[in-house]
């Protein structure tokens, strides 16, 4: 029986890849590395069996199960503890906790807060991925203090979120942190009105504060 190493590779650039994560991926006992395109691109020079995975969680779990005899490195963006494949792996009846090793990474959320020079101890974190937007609207309405952090995706981008919140009579002070830590990083701060007509990719984090 092999082990499953769930490794957080940070926001996506070498600069924020920890030594522990880098060493874990390159460790000689790893037989297969699985991850998204961006994550795998950090390990172009690592000569190991690699498998590019998409977003279909069941397919990924099945692949891991099929290769249980091997030691597998599963790469996640940011930190595995935040909206990643780690949760379904831990919840799966197919794998025991003893078979799983977790190597933390720098979350894109951590880096976003560092960039906007603020703390995140009073933040609530949500994702729009695979969730109904009404959940996000409800959270924004209920936000009395602190920060609401929204992880976006290509379907529900920051401009679309701004539009939906405004339509529901909610206005906030917002930060949009797109591709944080990457060469095409874009940061914007303003009220939702100024965000709804701009274009952002789904690889963004929105931080909302009350006005
Ligand atoms: C499946 S979640 C994984 C979050 C990750 N585990 C973390 O700790 O950052 C993917 C979402 O994280 C956010 N994200 C990941 N990397 C990012 C980056 N470099 N810049 C902005 N947002 C990022 C985006 O909202 C993206 O859709």
JSON list of C-alpha atoms and ligand atoms in Angstrom, two decimals:
[
{"chain": "A", "resi": 1, "resn": "UNK", "atom": "CA", "xyz": [0.00, 0.00, 0.00]},
{"chain": "A", "resi": 2, "resn": "UNK", "atom": "CA", "xyz": [1.38, 3.40, -0.96]},
{"chain": "A", "resi": 3, "resn": "UNK", "atom": "CA", "xyz": [0.87, 6.76, 0.67]},
{"chain": "A", "resi": 4, "resn": "UNK", "atom": "CA", "xyz": [-1.02, 9.80, -0.51]},
{"chain": "A", "resi": 5, "resn": "UNK", "atom": "CA", "xyz": [0.95, 13.01, -0.03]},
{"chain": "A", "resi": 6, "resn": "UNK", "atom": "CA", "xyz": [-1.35, 16.01, -0.34]},
{"chain": "A", "resi": 7, "resn": "UNK", "atom": "CA", "xyz": [0.98, 18.91, -1.01]},
{"chain": "A", "resi": 8, "resn": "UNK", "atom": "CA", "xyz": [0.11, 22.62, -1.05]},
{"chain": "A", "resi": 9, "resn": "UNK", "atom": "CA", "xyz": [2.16, 24.36, -3.72]},
{"chain": "A", "resi": 10, "resn": "UNK", "atom": "CA", "xyz": [1.17, 27.93, -2.83]},
{"chain": "A", "resi": 11, "resn": "UNK", "atom": "CA", "xyz": [-0.46, 30.50, -5.14]},
{"chain": "A", "resi": 12, "resn": "UNK", "atom": "CA", "xyz": [1.32, 29.14, -8.20]},
{"chain": "A", "resi": 13, "resn": "UNK", "atom": "CA", "xyz": [4.81, 30.62, -8.47]},
{"chain": "A", "resi": 14, "resn": "UNK", "atom": "CA", "xyz": [8.16, 29.22, -7.38]},
{"chain": "A", "resi": 15, "resn": "UNK", "atom": "CA", "xyz": [8.64, 32.20, -5.11]},
{"chain": "A", "resi": 16, "resn": "UNK", "atom": "CA", "xyz": [5.90, 30.99, -2.75]},
{"chain": "A", "resi": 17, "resn": "UNK", "atom": "CA", "xyz": [6.55, 27.27, -3.04]},
{"chain": "A", "resi": 18, "resn": "UNK", "atom": "CA", "xyz": [7.89, 26.14, 0.34]},
{"chain": "A", "resi": 19, "resn": "UNK", "atom": "CA", "xyz": [11.03, 24.05, 0.59]},
{"chain": "A", "resi": 20, "resn": "UNK", "atom": "CA", "xyz": [9.04, 21.36, 2.39]},
{"chain": "A", "resi": 21, "resn": "UNK", "atom": "CA", "xyz": [6.55, 21.14, -0.50]},
{"chain": "A", "resi": 22, "resn": "UNK", "atom": "CA", "xyz": [9.31, 21.16, -3.10]},
{"chain": "A", "resi": 23, "resn": "UNK", "atom": "CA", "xyz": [11.23, 18.42, -1.27]},
{"chain": "A", "resi": 24, "resn": "UNK", "atom": "CA", "xyz": [8.09, 16.33, -0.82]},
{"chain": "A", "resi": 25, "resn": "UNK", "atom": "CA", "xyz": [7.27, 16.41, -4.55]},
{"chain": "A", "resi": 26, "resn": "UNK", "atom": "CA", "xyz": [10.86, 15.57, -5.52]},
{"chain": "A", "resi": 27, "resn": "UNK", "atom": "CA", "xyz": [11.25, 12.85, -2.89]},
{"chain": "A", "resi": 28, "resn": "UNK", "atom": "CA", "xyz": [12.48, 9.64, -4.48]},
{"chain": "A", "resi": 29, "resn": "UNK", "atom": "CA", "xyz": [9.68, 7.60, -2.96]},
{"chain": "A", "resi": 30, "resn": "UNK", "atom": "CA", "xyz": [7.03, 9.46, -4.99]},
{"chain": "A", "resi": 31, "resn": "UNK", "atom": "CA", "xyz": [5.90, 7.34, -7.96]},
{"chain": "A", "resi": 32, "resn": "UNK", "atom": "CA", "xyz": [3.20, 9.58, -9.48]},
{"chain": "A", "resi": 33, "resn": "UNK", "atom": "CA", "xyz": [2.55, 13.32, -9.27]},
{"chain": "A", "resi": 34, "resn": "UNK", "atom": "CA", "xyz": [-0.98, 14.45, -9.96]},
{"chain": "A", "resi": 35, "resn": "UNK", "atom": "CA", "xyz": [-2.14, 18.04, -10.19]},
{"chain": "A", "resi": 36, "resn": "UNK", "atom": "CA", "xyz": [-3.59, 20.79, -12.32]},
{"chain": "A", "resi": 37, "resn": "UNK", "atom": "CA", "xyz": [-1.62, 22.24, -15.24]},
{"chain": "A", "resi": 38, "resn": "UNK", "atom": "CA", "xyz": [-0.32, 25.25, -13.31]},
{"chain": "A", "resi": 39, "resn": "UNK", "atom": "CA", "xyz": [0.78, 23.15, -10.34]},
{"chain": "A", "resi": 40, "resn": "UNK", "atom": "CA", "xyz": [2.56, 20.60, -12.53]},
{"chain": "A", "resi": 41, "resn": "UNK", "atom": "CA", "xyz": [4.29, 23.34, -14.51]},
{"chain": "A", "resi": 42, "resn": "UNK", "atom": "CA", "xyz": [6.32, 24.15, -11.37]},
{"chain": "A", "resi": 43, "resn": "UNK", "atom": "CA", "xyz": [7.87, 20.69, -11.64]},
{"chain": "A", "resi": 44, "resn": "UNK", "atom": "CA", "xyz": [8.68, 20.58, -15.35]},
{"chain": "A", "resi": 45, "resn": "UNK", "atom": "CA", "xyz": [12.17, 19.33, -14.65]},
{"chain": "A", "resi": 46, "resn": "UNK", "atom": "CA", "xyz": [11.13, 16.57, -12.29]},
{"chain": "A", "resi": 47, "resn": "UNK", "atom": "CA", "xyz": [11.35, 13.29, -14.16]},
{"chain": "A", "resi": 48, "resn": "UNK", "atom": "CA", "xyz": [8.47, 11.33, -12.68]},
{"chain": "A", "resi": 49, "resn": "UNK", "atom": "CA", "xyz": [5.22, 9.88, -13.88]},
{"chain": "A", "resi": 50, "resn": "UNK", "atom": "CA", "xyz": [2.76, 12.80, -13.99]},
{"chain": "A", "resi": 51, "resn": "UNK", "atom": "CA", "xyz": [-0.96, 12.99, -14.50]},
{"chain": "A", "resi": 52, "resn": "UNK", "atom": "CA", "xyz": [-2.81, 16.21, -15.21]},
{"chain": "A", "resi": 53, "resn": "UNK", "atom": "CA", "xyz": [-6.11, 16.28, -13.39]},
{"chain": "A", "resi": 54, "resn": "UNK", "atom": "CA", "xyz": [-9.19, 18.32, -14.06]},
{"chain": "A", "resi": 55, "resn": "UNK", "atom": "CA", "xyz": [-11.88, 19.41, -11.65]},
{"chain": "A", "resi": 56, "resn": "UNK", "atom": "CA", "xyz": [-13.85, 16.15, -11.51]},
{"chain": "A", "resi": 57, "resn": "UNK", "atom": "CA", "xyz": [-13.26, 15.06, -7.90]},
{"chain": "A", "resi": 58, "resn": "UNK", "atom": "CA", "xyz": [-14.68, 11.54, -8.36]},
{"chain": "A", "resi": 59, "resn": "UNK", "atom": "CA", "xyz": [-12.39, 10.91, -11.31]},
{"chain": "A", "resi": 60, "resn": "UNK", "atom": "CA", "xyz": [-9.38, 12.01, -9.24]},
{"chain": "A", "resi": 61, "resn": "UNK", "atom": "CA", "xyz": [-10.39, 9.81, -6.29]},
{"chain": "A", "resi": 62, "resn": "UNK", "atom": "CA", "xyz": [-10.85, 6.84, -8.62]},
{"chain": "A", "resi": 63, "resn": "UNK", "atom": "CA", "xyz": [-7.42, 7.44, -10.14]},
{"chain": "A", "resi": 64, "resn": "UNK", "atom": "CA", "xyz": [-5.83, 7.51, -6.67]},
{"chain": "A", "resi": 65, "resn": "UNK", "atom": "CA", "xyz": [-7.69, 4.37, -5.69]},
{"chain": "A", "resi": 66, "resn": "UNK", "atom": "CA", "xyz": [-6.57, 2.56, -8.83]},
{"chain": "A", "resi": 67, "resn": "UNK", "atom": "CA", "xyz": [-2.98, 3.42, -8.00]},
{"chain": "A", "resi": 68, "resn": "UNK", "atom": "CA", "xyz": [-3.12, 2.62, -4.28]},
{"chain": "A", "resi": 69, "resn": "UNK", "atom": "CA", "xyz": [0.00, 0.48, -4.48]},
{"chain": "A", "resi": 70, "resn": "UNK", "atom": "CA", "xyz": [2.02, 3.58, -5.40]},
{"chain": "A", "resi": 71, "resn": "UNK", "atom": "CA", "xyz": [3.15, 6.66, -3.49]},
{"chain": "A", "resi": 72, "resn": "UNK", "atom": "CA", "xyz": [1.21, 9.54, -4.96]},
{"chain": "A", "resi": 73, "resn": "UNK", "atom": "CA", "xyz": [1.86, 13.27, -4.63]},
{"chain": "A", "resi": 74, "resn": "UNK", "atom": "CA", "xyz": [-1.41, 15.16, -5.01]},
{"chain": "A", "resi": 75, "resn": "UNK", "atom": "CA", "xyz": [-0.70, 18.83, -5.68]},
{"chain": "A", "resi": 76, "resn": "UNK", "atom": "CA", "xyz": [-3.19, 21.45, -4.55]},
{"chain": "A", "resi": 77, "resn": "UNK", "atom": "CA", "xyz": [-3.00, 25.18, -5.08]},
{"chain": "A", "resi": 78, "resn": "UNK", "atom": "CA", "xyz": [-2.40, 27.27, -1.97]},
{"chain": "A", "resi": 79, "resn": "UNK", "atom": "CA", "xyz": [-2.89, 25.27, 1.21]},
{"chain": "A", "resi": 80, "resn": "UNK", "atom": "CA", "xyz": [-4.60, 21.86, 1.09]},
{"chain": "A", "resi": 81, "resn": "UNK", "atom": "CA", "xyz": [-6.72, 22.78, 4.11]},
{"chain": "A", "resi": 82, "resn": "UNK", "atom": "CA", "xyz": [-8.73, 25.33, 2.14]},
{"chain": "A", "resi": 83, "resn": "UNK", "atom": "CA", "xyz": [-11.25, 24.18, -0.48]},
{"chain": "A", "resi": 84, "resn": "UNK", "atom": "CA", "xyz": [-9.14, 21.45, -2.01]},
{"chain": "A", "resi": 85, "resn": "UNK", "atom": "CA", "xyz": [-9.19, 17.74, -2.86]},
{"chain": "A", "resi": 86, "resn": "UNK", "atom": "CA", "xyz": [-7.94, 17.07, 0.70]},
{"chain": "A", "resi": 87, "resn": "UNK", "atom": "CA", "xyz": [-11.46, 17.16, 2.16]},
{"chain": "A", "resi": 88, "resn": "UNK", "atom": "CA", "xyz": [-12.89, 14.44, -0.15]},
{"chain": "A", "resi": 89, "resn": "UNK", "atom": "CA", "xyz": [-9.73, 12.36, 0.33]},
{"chain": "A", "resi": 90, "resn": "UNK", "atom": "CA", "xyz": [-10.11, 12.49, 4.12]},
{"chain": "A", "resi": 91, "resn": "UNK", "atom": "CA", "xyz": [-13.85, 11.84, 3.84]},
{"chain": "A", "resi": 92, "resn": "UNK", "atom": "CA", "xyz": [-13.43, 8.88, 1.49]},
{"chain": "A", "resi": 93, "resn": "UNK", "atom": "CA", "xyz": [-14.03, 5.46, 2.99]},
{"chain": "A", "resi": 94, "resn": "UNK", "atom": "CA", "xyz": [-11.34, 4.14, 0.62]},
{"chain": "A", "resi": 95, "resn": "UNK", "atom": "CA", "xyz": [-8.43, 5.78, 2.40]},
{"chain": "A", "resi": 96, "resn": "UNK", "atom": "CA", "xyz": [-7.46, 5.77, 6.06]},
{"chain": "A", "resi": 97, "resn": "UNK", "atom": "CA", "xyz": [-5.91, 8.83, 7.71]},
{"chain": "A", "resi": 98, "resn": "UNK", "atom": "CA", "xyz": [-2.71, 6.85, 8.30]},
{"chain": "A", "resi": 99, "resn": "UNK", "atom": "CA", "xyz": [-2.19, 6.66, 4.55]},
{"chain": "A", "resi": 100, "resn": "UNK", "atom": "CA", "xyz": [-2.42, 10.41, 4.11]},
{"chain": "A", "resi": 101, "resn": "UNK", "atom": "CA", "xyz": [0.39, 12.93, 4.68]},
{"chain": "A", "resi": 102, "resn": "UNK", "atom": "CA", "xyz": [-0.32, 16.64, 4.41]},
{"chain": "A", "resi": 103, "resn": "UNK", "atom": "CA", "xyz": [2.25, 19.26, 3.51]},
{"chain": "A", "resi": 104, "resn": "UNK", "atom": "CA", "xyz": [0.85, 22.77, 4.01]},
{"chain": "A", "resi": 105, "resn": "UNK", "atom": "CA", "xyz": [1.33, 25.55, 1.51]},
{"chain": "A", "resi": 106, "resn": "UNK", "atom": "CA", "xyz": [0.93, 29.30, 1.47]},
{"chain": "A", "resi": 107, "resn": "UNK", "atom": "CA", "xyz": [-2.70, 29.99, 0.69]},
{"chain": "A", "resi": 108, "resn": "UNK", "atom": "CA", "xyz": [-3.59, 32.52, -2.00]},
{"chain": "A", "resi": 109, "resn": "UNK", "atom": "CA", "xyz": [-5.78, 34.04, 0.73]},
{"chain": "A", "resi": 110, "resn": "UNK", "atom": "CA", "xyz": [-2.77, 34.60, 3.00]},
{"chain": "A", "resi": 111, "resn": "UNK", "atom": "CA", "xyz": [-0.88, 36.25, 0.18]},
{"chain": "A", "resi": 112, "resn": "UNK", "atom": "CA", "xyz": [-3.88, 38.39, -0.80]},
{"chain": "A", "resi": 113, "resn": "UNK", "atom": "CA", "xyz": [-4.12, 39.72, 2.78]},
{"chain": "A", "resi": 114, "resn": "UNK", "atom": "CA", "xyz": [-0.38, 40.39, 2.87]},
{"chain": "A", "resi": 115, "resn": "UNK", "atom": "CA", "xyz": [-0.73, 42.35, -0.39]},
{"chain": "A", "resi": 116, "resn": "UNK", "atom": "CA", "xyz": [-3.63, 44.47, 0.86]},
{"chain": "A", "resi": 117, "resn": "UNK", "atom": "CA", "xyz": [-1.78, 44.91, 4.19]},
{"chain": "A", "resi": 118, "resn": "UNK", "atom": "CA", "xyz": [-4.47, 43.60, 6.46]},
{"chain": "A", "resi": 119, "resn": "UNK", "atom": "CA", "xyz": [-5.13, 40.74, 8.87]},
{"chain": "A", "resi": 120, "resn": "UNK", "atom": "CA", "xyz": [-7.51, 37.84, 8.32]},
{"chain": "A", "resi": 121, "resn": "UNK", "atom": "CA", "xyz": [-8.28, 36.63, 11.85]},
{"chain": "A", "resi": 122, "resn": "UNK", "atom": "CA", "xyz": [-11.75, 38.17, 11.50]},
{"chain": "A", "resi": 123, "resn": "UNK", "atom": "CA", "xyz": [-12.42, 36.79, 8.03]},
{"chain": "A", "resi": 124, "resn": "UNK", "atom": "CA", "xyz": [-15.07, 34.34, 6.93]},
{"chain": "A", "resi": 125, "resn": "UNK", "atom": "CA", "xyz": [-14.05, 32.30, 3.90]},
{"chain": "A", "resi": 126, "resn": "UNK", "atom": "CA", "xyz": [-16.45, 31.03, 1.26]},
{"chain": "A", "resi": 127, "resn": "UNK", "atom": "CA", "xyz": [-16.17, 29.70, -2.26]},
{"chain": "A", "resi": 128, "resn": "UNK", "atom": "CA", "xyz": [-18.61, 30.10, -5.14]},
{"chain": "A", "resi": 129, "resn": "UNK", "atom": "CA", "xyz": [-17.30, 26.97, -6.82]},
{"chain": "A", "resi": 130, "resn": "UNK", "atom": "CA", "xyz": [-20.15, 24.49, -7.18]},
{"chain": "A", "resi": 131, "resn": "UNK", "atom": "CA", "xyz": [-22.30, 26.55, -4.79]},
{"chain": "A", "resi": 132, "resn": "UNK", "atom": "CA", "xyz": [-25.50, 28.42, -5.42]},
{"chain": "A", "resi": 133, "resn": "UNK", "atom": "CA", "xyz": [-24.87, 32.20, -5.56]},
{"chain": "A", "resi": 134, "resn": "UNK", "atom": "CA", "xyz": [-27.70, 32.72, -3.08]},
{"chain": "A", "resi": 135, "resn": "UNK", "atom": "CA", "xyz": [-25.35, 31.39, -0.38]},
{"chain": "A", "resi": 136, "resn": "UNK", "atom": "CA", "xyz": [-22.86, 34.15, -1.14]},
{"chain": "A", "resi": 137, "resn": "UNK", "atom": "CA", "xyz": [-25.60, 36.80, -1.23]},
{"chain": "A", "resi": 138, "resn": "UNK", "atom": "CA", "xyz": [-26.88, 35.57, 2.15]},
{"chain": "A", "resi": 139, "resn": "UNK", "atom": "CA", "xyz": [-23.39, 35.71, 3.68]},
{"chain": "A", "resi": 140, "resn": "UNK", "atom": "CA", "xyz": [-22.78, 39.22, 2.33]},
{"chain": "A", "resi": 141, "resn": "UNK", "atom": "CA", "xyz": [-26.14, 40.39, 3.69]},
{"chain": "A", "resi": 142, "resn": "UNK", "atom": "CA", "xyz": [-25.39, 38.88, 7.10]},
{"chain": "A", "resi": 143, "resn": "UNK", "atom": "CA", "xyz": [-21.87, 40.35, 7.29]},
{"chain": "A", "resi": 144, "resn": "UNK", "atom": "CA", "xyz": [-21.88, 42.71, 10.25]},
{"chain": "A", "resi": 145, "resn": "UNK", "atom": "CA", "xyz": [-18.12, 43.10, 10.73]},
{"chain": "A", "resi": 146, "resn": "UNK", "atom": "CA", "xyz": [-14.78, 41.69, 9.67]},
{"chain": "A", "resi": 147, "resn": "UNK", "atom": "CA", "xyz": [-14.08, 40.52, 6.15]},
{"chain": "A", "resi": 148, "resn": "UNK", "atom": "CA", "xyz": [-15.93, 38.20, 3.84]},
{"chain": "A", "resi": 149, "resn": "UNK", "atom": "CA", "xyz": [-13.49, 36.40, 1.58]},
{"chain": "A", "resi": 150, "resn": "UNK", "atom": "CA", "xyz": [-14.91, 34.92, -1.61]},
{"chain": "A", "resi": 151, "resn": "UNK", "atom": "CA", "xyz": [-12.92, 32.47, -3.71]},
{"chain": "A", "resi": 152, "resn": "UNK", "atom": "CA", "xyz": [-14.24, 32.86, -7.23]},
{"chain": "A", "resi": 153, "resn": "UNK", "atom": "CA", "xyz": [-14.23, 30.65, -10.31]},
{"chain": "A", "resi": 154, "resn": "UNK", "atom": "CA", "xyz": [-14.45, 31.10, -14.07]},
{"chain": "A", "resi": 155, "resn": "UNK", "atom": "CA", "xyz": [-18.25, 30.97, -14.00]},
{"chain": "A", "resi": 156, "resn": "UNK", "atom": "CA", "xyz": [-18.74, 33.39, -11.11]},
{"chain": "A", "resi": 157, "resn": "UNK", "atom": "CA", "xyz": [-16.07, 36.05, -11.55]},
{"chain": "A", "resi": 158, "resn": "UNK", "atom": "CA", "xyz": [-15.58, 39.10, -9.26]},
{"chain": "A", "resi": 159, "resn": "UNK", "atom": "CA", "xyz": [-17.38, 41.48, -11.67]},
{"chain": "A", "resi": 160, "resn": "UNK", "atom": "CA", "xyz": [-20.37, 39.12, -11.79]},
{"chain": "A", "resi": 161, "resn": "UNK", "atom": "CA", "xyz": [-20.37, 38.85, -8.00]},
{"chain": "A", "resi": 162, "resn": "UNK", "atom": "CA", "xyz": [-20.30, 42.66, -7.73]},
{"chain": "A", "resi": 163, "resn": "UNK", "atom": "CA", "xyz": [-23.24, 42.87, -10.14]},
{"chain": "A", "resi": 164, "resn": "UNK", "atom": "CA", "xyz": [-25.26, 40.26, -8.23]},
{"chain": "A", "resi": 165, "resn": "UNK", "atom": "CA", "xyz": [-24.63, 41.86, -4.85]},
{"chain": "A", "resi": 166, "resn": "UNK", "atom": "CA", "xyz": [-25.59, 45.33, -6.13]},
{"chain": "A", "resi": 167, "resn": "UNK", "atom": "CA", "xyz": [-28.76, 43.90, -7.69]},
{"chain": "A", "resi": 168, "resn": "UNK", "atom": "CA", "xyz": [-29.62, 42.57, -4.22]},
{"chain": "A", "resi": 169, "resn": "UNK", "atom": "CA", "xyz": [-29.14, 46.02, -2.69]},
{"chain": "A", "resi": 170, "resn": "UNK", "atom": "CA", "xyz": [-25.76, 45.18, -1.13]},
{"chain": "A", "resi": 171, "resn": "UNK", "atom": "CA", "xyz": [-22.82, 47.54, -1.52]},
{"chain": "A", "resi": 172, "resn": "UNK", "atom": "CA", "xyz": [-19.40, 46.92, 0.04]},
{"chain": "A", "resi": 173, "resn": "UNK", "atom": "CA", "xyz": [-15.85, 48.08, -0.01]},
{"chain": "A", "resi": 174, "resn": "UNK", "atom": "CA", "xyz": [-14.03, 45.43, -2.01]},
{"chain": "A", "resi": 175, "resn": "UNK", "atom": "CA", "xyz": [-10.57, 44.23, -2.93]},
{"chain": "A", "resi": 176, "resn": "UNK", "atom": "CA", "xyz": [-10.14, 42.03, -5.97]},
{"chain": "A", "resi": 177, "resn": "UNK", "atom": "CA", "xyz": [-6.90, 40.05, -5.96]},
{"chain": "A", "resi": 178, "resn": "UNK", "atom": "CA", "xyz": [-6.47, 38.30, -9.29]},
{"chain": "A", "resi": 179, "resn": "UNK", "atom": "CA", "xyz": [-3.62, 35.86, -9.95]},
{"chain": "A", "resi": 180, "resn": "UNK", "atom": "CA", "xyz": [-1.92, 36.85, -6.69]},
{"chain": "A", "resi": 181, "resn": "UNK", "atom": "CA", "xyz": [1.77, 36.12, -6.71]},
{"chain": "A", "resi": 182, "resn": "UNK", "atom": "CA", "xyz": [1.79, 35.36, -10.44]},
{"chain": "A", "resi": 183, "resn": "UNK", "atom": "CA", "xyz": [3.31, 37.41, -13.26]},
{"chain": "A", "resi": 184, "resn": "UNK", "atom": "CA", "xyz": [-0.15, 38.63, -14.34]},
{"chain": "A", "resi": 185, "resn": "UNK", "atom": "CA", "xyz": [-1.27, 39.68, -10.85]},
{"chain": "A", "resi": 186, "resn": "UNK", "atom": "CA", "xyz": [-3.95, 42.38, -10.78]},
{"chain": "A", "resi": 187, "resn": "UNK", "atom": "CA", "xyz": [-5.14, 44.11, -7.62]},
{"chain": "A", "resi": 188, "resn": "UNK", "atom": "CA", "xyz": [-8.08, 46.47, -7.44]},
{"chain": "A", "resi": 189, "resn": "UNK", "atom": "CA", "xyz": [-9.74, 48.26, -4.55]},
{"chain": "A", "resi": 190, "resn": "UNK", "atom": "CA", "xyz": [-13.03, 50.12, -4.62]},
{"chain": "A", "resi": 191, "resn": "UNK", "atom": "CA", "xyz": [-16.77, 49.96, -4.13]},
{"chain": "A", "resi": 192, "resn": "UNK", "atom": "CA", "xyz": [-18.68, 47.24, -5.97]},
{"chain": "A", "resi": 193, "resn": "UNK", "atom": "CA", "xyz": [-19.95, 49.82, -8.51]},
{"chain": "A", "resi": 194, "resn": "UNK", "atom": "CA", "xyz": [-16.39, 50.28, -9.76]},
{"chain": "A", "resi": 195, "resn": "UNK", "atom": "CA", "xyz": [-15.82, 46.53, -10.05]},
{"chain": "A", "resi": 196, "resn": "UNK", "atom": "CA", "xyz": [-18.95, 45.34, -11.83]},
{"chain": "A", "resi": 197, "resn": "UNK", "atom": "CA", "xyz": [-17.93, 46.73, -15.24]},
{"chain": "A", "resi": 198, "resn": "UNK", "atom": "CA", "xyz": [-14.35, 45.44, -15.20]},
{"chain": "A", "resi": 199, "resn": "UNK", "atom": "CA", "xyz": [-13.19, 42.04, -16.38]},
{"chain": "A", "resi": 200, "resn": "UNK", "atom": "CA", "xyz": [-11.52, 39.52, -14.08]},
{"chain": "A", "resi": 201, "resn": "UNK", "atom": "CA", "xyz": [-10.61, 35.88, -14.40]},
{"chain": "A", "resi": 202, "resn": "UNK", "atom": "CA", "xyz": [-11.96, 33.30, -11.98]},
{"chain": "A", "resi": 203, "resn": "UNK", "atom": "CA", "xyz": [-8.51, 32.89, -10.41]},
{"chain": "A", "resi": 204, "resn": "UNK", "atom": "CA", "xyz": [-9.35, 35.67, -8.00]},
{"chain": "A", "resi": 205, "resn": "UNK", "atom": "CA", "xyz": [-10.10, 36.37, -4.40]},
{"chain": "A", "resi": 206, "resn": "UNK", "atom": "CA", "xyz": [-12.60, 39.01, -3.40]},
{"chain": "A", "resi": 207, "resn": "UNK", "atom": "CA", "xyz": [-12.36, 40.54, 0.04]},
{"chain": "A", "resi": 208, "resn": "UNK", "atom": "CA", "xyz": [-15.45, 42.42, 1.17]},
{"chain": "A", "resi": 209, "resn": "UNK", "atom": "CA", "xyz": [-15.70, 44.91, 4.02]},
{"chain": "A", "resi": 210, "resn": "UNK", "atom": "CA", "xyz": [-18.69, 46.88, 5.12]},
{"chain": "A", "resi": 211, "resn": "UNK", "atom": "CA", "xyz": [-18.73, 50.52, 3.98]},
{"chain": "B", "resi": 1, "resn": "LIG", "atom": "C1", "xyz": [-10.05, 25.22, -5.27]},
{"chain": "B", "resi": 1, "resn": "LIG", "atom": "S1", "xyz": [-9.68, 26.77, -4.55]},
{"chain": "B", "resi": 1, "resn": "LIG", "atom": "C2", "xyz": [-8.15, 26.39, -3.79]},
{"chain": "B", "resi": 1, "resn": "LIG", "atom": "C3", "xyz": [-7.67, 27.41, -2.77]},
{"chain": "B", "resi": 1, "resn": "LIG", "atom": "C4", "xyz": [-6.28, 27.05, -2.26]},
{"chain": "B", "resi": 1, "resn": "LIG", "atom": "N1", "xyz": [-6.33, 25.82, -1.55]},
{"chain": "B", "resi": 1, "resn": "LIG", "atom": "C5", "xyz": [-5.65, 28.14, -1.41]},
{"chain": "B", "resi": 1, "resn": "LIG", "atom": "O1", "xyz": [-5.35, 27.90, -0.23]},
{"chain": "B", "resi": 1, "resn": "LIG", "atom": "O2", "xyz": [-5.40, 29.21, -1.93]},
{"chain": "B", "resi": 1, "resn": "LIG", "atom": "C6", "xyz": [-9.20, 27.63, -6.00]},
{"chain": "B", "resi": 1, "resn": "LIG", "atom": "C7", "xyz": [-9.52, 29.10, -5.89]},
{"chain": "B", "resi": 1, "resn": "LIG", "atom": "O3", "xyz": [-8.53, 29.72, -5.05]},
{"chain": "B", "resi": 1, "resn": "LIG", "atom": "C8", "xyz": [-8.29, 31.03, -5.52]},
{"chain": "B", "resi": 1, "resn": "LIG", "atom": "N2", "xyz": [-6.87, 31.12, -5.94]},
{"chain": "B", "resi": 1, "resn": "LIG", "atom": "C9", "xyz": [-5.96, 30.13, -6.00]},
{"chain": "B", "resi": 1, "resn": "LIG", "atom": "N3", "xyz": [-4.75, 30.63, -6.41]},
{"chain": "B", "resi": 1, "resn": "LIG", "atom": "C10", "xyz": [-4.95, 31.95, -6.60]},
{"chain": "B", "resi": 1, "resn": "LIG", "atom": "C11", "xyz": [-4.10, 33.01, -7.00]},
{"chain": "B", "resi": 1, "resn": "LIG", "atom": "N4", "xyz": [-2.80, 32.84, -7.28]},
{"chain": "B", "resi": 1, "resn": "LIG", "atom": "N5", "xyz": [-4.64, 34.25, -7.09]},
{"chain": "B", "resi": 1, "resn": "LIG", "atom": "C12", "xyz": [-5.94, 34.48, -6.78]},
{"chain": "B", "resi": 1, "resn": "LIG", "atom": "N6", "xyz": [-6.77, 33.52, -6.39]},
{"chain": "B", "resi": 1, "resn": "LIG", "atom": "C13", "xyz": [-6.29, 32.27, -6.30]},
{"chain": "B", "resi": 1, "resn": "LIG", "atom": "C14", "xyz": [-9.23, 31.27, -6.69]},
{"chain": "B", "resi": 1, "resn": "LIG", "atom": "O4", "xyz": [-10.41, 31.81, -6.19]},
{"chain": "B", "resi": 1, "resn": "LIG", "atom": "C15", "xyz": [-9.44, 29.86, -7.19]},
{"chain": "B", "resi": 1, "resn": "LIG", "atom": "O5", "xyz": [-10.60, 29.73, -7.96]}
]
